[in-house]
């Protein structure tokens, strides 16, 4: 439930939102000033976004409305039942429907509840911030649509003709095939178009593009944000004149103040849509144009003009906007002058900014001052780049709207542009992947079979976020499920195998067209390799001539022909259907060349490039050394050169062995991971065992791992016979990646999975590994993984049966009392071997203390229990103290810091310390035991049976009143070696009393913390004299006190006298620079000594 949704007090509508003490009080003030009609408009305008945003706190909003007696109990139950069933979207929709039906008071209470819960629901907070920033201007955009002028009657026929033209142009989708008879298939757009997920932000405008990894590398970052409910989905009909476009309105308002462009109409806005190659930007533009032409979206736009930057590249002279339009839409003739009069009714679309030959720098102020760069009149000739710039910046036809699409690599060009909406296409998410295959195959049985295979293969499934990868998968896998002579066990599992079958299918359908396909593919691959090395994806006739390639029906199976329009003629250029196909062709040619002499040099040069351009190429080279990948191609191309294959295998072996020990840096870890990808693609088990079979530790901590990376890692671990420690802390794995990792984890002895957000479902998978009879896991770290009581039963079951696990870290999760109760049952099981259990920061209260105490009393192996930063309270610790007094309790270390403890529990704790024979380390820091509590503990410390060696009382409201008791304990206790009294108020008088005890020869203190205790020079001499008698002293903290230069001689004497002193902290005192220098000069006086001043 969202923050605030379970509170008992709710501000009422009649209170006129008395929340002005809130730091964001301008929001309540603004909403209070809104009359009922304005609030109605605000709700209606933001409705689509509110439906999404409320999903994070719909139950809390419903509760507020019920408390105010606007919702009936039955209506509230309907809303919350949908939430409980996981249908938050439907629940949110239902609540908004009810609120709109019930009128103005319901809307006001709803907005009030938004203000209360905003900090717990990021999407709501974002909407409220936008409203707050815009103030009264928030209503301006809502009035724009009403103010738009109607289309003059004499333009209606022209509009119909234009819509009909666009409907025909955009209504069909041309799809490439690998068939000789049907090189392309034409489908109706509406039959083939699969919805993509688009978000109303651009996650990283500096994202480095890489076709196979670009989306994958921040795949988990998106998942993480989505879990926090920060990302908002945006539909294509919301890019203009919706509440999303208000995000940019504030920026526009600021820019108008600086540039004095007050004359520009507010109605015009620009939107930028980003997406990696193949993600569907161009198809999305086509769908927008089609939907406008058929009257489904944007009725306020009277005319839409769509351009591709690829086509604009052919214009090599100055041109005006009139001719730019007429070149593509000649039927507008002389009517364009009429359109200029109403720019608010115009939408311009520019697709593929990254493909534009000219750089448009929106940060270049010269465009605003140099006449040759200014384009303010649609009739004046200028450069194409100036026209695009001026339209986006609203200097040309101010009031018009512009949509521009781009790959992430070119987005930085738009950072200074006047953009109202930033959006990014994430591609297919969830069921959208399945929908694509259902539309790709006419036979739904084949569609289901192909998708099932893809879904079961983690590598292929992860690729399916991208429509272009889905296209390749459909073309390559389809024949395996439609042709009887194909063996199902040969269905490709690696990316190299997949692309091999893609080429195989082309060769099978086109192979008879040419006498020597091997020779053609060799030349094609050489051209492809040059393109990869130069980052070139478009090839011209002169490139084909250079490599002795002739345009042919056979070649057209590999290259797509694109028509480029020139001023005088039309020319054809060529491109591979996707960069990864070009990279595969480049890799394939290495195995077809008759002379492999330079192969190792070529691979080393490619591997040395740091920008990733050869990364996928090298994976394909490693993959083609595998007989499984080569086999289908050999049928048409002849055998691969054995010498090349051997050299590639040796090269991979050398790279893995050279990298295996270099994982200290992020670069080293990334390089090792890449070599593991080579091993995976090669599917060479002998090679893998020779290189990684004897590895004992693998560390990828703090390196973001995609699900593909996890699958590769799982493959490698499966071939490691000696793996002991796998460190994947902070790898952002989450559940999807963890599913790929699952197999093989049981082989590790130490498994570090902290800070990965694997969630309950991930831990359920891990529990299965723990129950494996062959499980070797001894140490398991699962801290900060978003775990709740939902996974506790599985974990408990694993703990009850596992014979190897001795150290389990579950800290910083949300297991709660119910979760720990289930774990306690497992701890009572005599077969449970757990020795160390960390449950700090798990929202525990005294409700689970009885169960924990029972486990402590009976468990024979548990020696270390961390319950810090919970809310056990005095009552909870009293129950634990009973268990500590039990002679069967073996606990040695107990952490109870930050647990709301007071002196009320001190007597019980003291009794336990007096009788317990095993407890040696007790952490009670950040509580409020006070002087009276510590006096009771001191009695226990004087007991000769007390075995405590480490006692932490940091920040416990202690003063000099308890110092005499502590001193008495120090004088008599023979076991205490570590005492932390930092951040209290012992003062000089208290420390003087302690100093007497420190002189006692029976005092064995090794580590003493007295930071921030209001100490001055007054106590320095006595403290130093006492400590100089302690040759056992190793660590001393005296920072954050008020020592001055007067104490420097004594402190220097202490440092020089205590020969075992390793660490002394004197920071944040009142030494002069000269005094600090005198102390710091002792740093090198003895090996191993650290002095901090």
Tab-separated table of N, CA and C in Angstrom, residues 10 30 122-123 186 252 268 361 427 432 629 670 708 812 887 923 929 1076:
chain	number	residue	atom	x	y	z
A	10	UNK	N	-7.283	12.076	7.912
A	10	UNK	CA	-7.274	12.577	6.539
A	10	UNK	C	-7.792	13.999	6.538
A	30	UNK	N	-2.504	25.983	-4.982
A	30	UNK	CA	-2.980	26.043	-6.357
A	30	UNK	C	-4.309	25.303	-6.506
A	122	UNK	N	6.063	7.934	-7.321
A	122	UNK	CA	6.843	8.846	-8.171
A	122	UNK	C	6.091	9.418	-9.361
A	123	UNK	N	5.209	8.613	-9.988
A	123	UNK	CA	4.484	9.126	-11.161
A	123	UNK	C	3.537	10.260	-10.773
A	186	UNK	N	3.704	-8.257	-49.065
A	186	UNK	CA	3.015	-7.020	-48.715
A	186	UNK	C	1.806	-7.353	-47.857
A	252	UNK	N	9.871	25.808	-22.291
A	252	UNK	CA	9.548	26.756	-23.357
A	252	UNK	C	9.310	28.143	-22.772
A	268	UNK	N	2.072	25.298	-30.697
A	268	UNK	CA	3.026	24.445	-31.391
A	268	UNK	C	3.957	23.762	-30.412
A	361	UNK	N	23.179	21.496	-35.173
A	361	UNK	CA	23.604	21.801	-33.805
A	361	UNK	C	22.668	22.844	-33.206
A	427	UNK	N	10.380	-1.151	-27.145
A	427	UNK	CA	10.194	-2.379	-27.918
A	427	UNK	C	9.093	-3.232	-27.327
A	432	UNK	N	3.568	-8.657	-25.784
A	432	UNK	CA	3.742	-8.013	-27.094
A	432	UNK	C	4.666	-8.848	-27.980
A	629	UNK	N	27.351	-24.759	-35.811
A	629	UNK	CA	27.057	-23.536	-36.557
A	629	UNK	C	27.490	-23.653	-38.007
A	670	UNK	N	34.382	-6.711	-17.707
A	670	UNK	CA	33.626	-6.664	-18.959
A	670	UNK	C	34.341	-7.480	-20.048
A	708	UNK	N	20.925	-12.056	-21.042
A	708	UNK	CA	21.806	-12.796	-21.950
A	708	UNK	C	23.129	-13.108	-21.251
A	812	UNK	N	18.405	-6.134	5.194
A	812	UNK	CA	17.861	-5.050	4.373
A	812	UNK	C	16.844	-5.556	3.362
A	887	UNK	N	21.117	-22.810	28.789
A	887	UNK	CA	22.477	-23.355	28.633
A	887	UNK	C	22.737	-23.972	27.261
A	923	UNK	N	26.225	-5.962	20.379
A	923	UNK	CA	26.115	-4.617	19.825
A	923	UNK	C	24.780	-4.014	20.236
A	929	UNK	N	19.657	3.195	26.148
A	929	UNK	CA	19.799	2.494	27.428
A	929	UNK	C	20.030	3.472	28.572
A	1076	UNK	N	48.451	19.763	14.019
A	1076	UNK	CA	48.130	18.638	13.129
A	1076	UNK	C	49.397	18.093	12.471
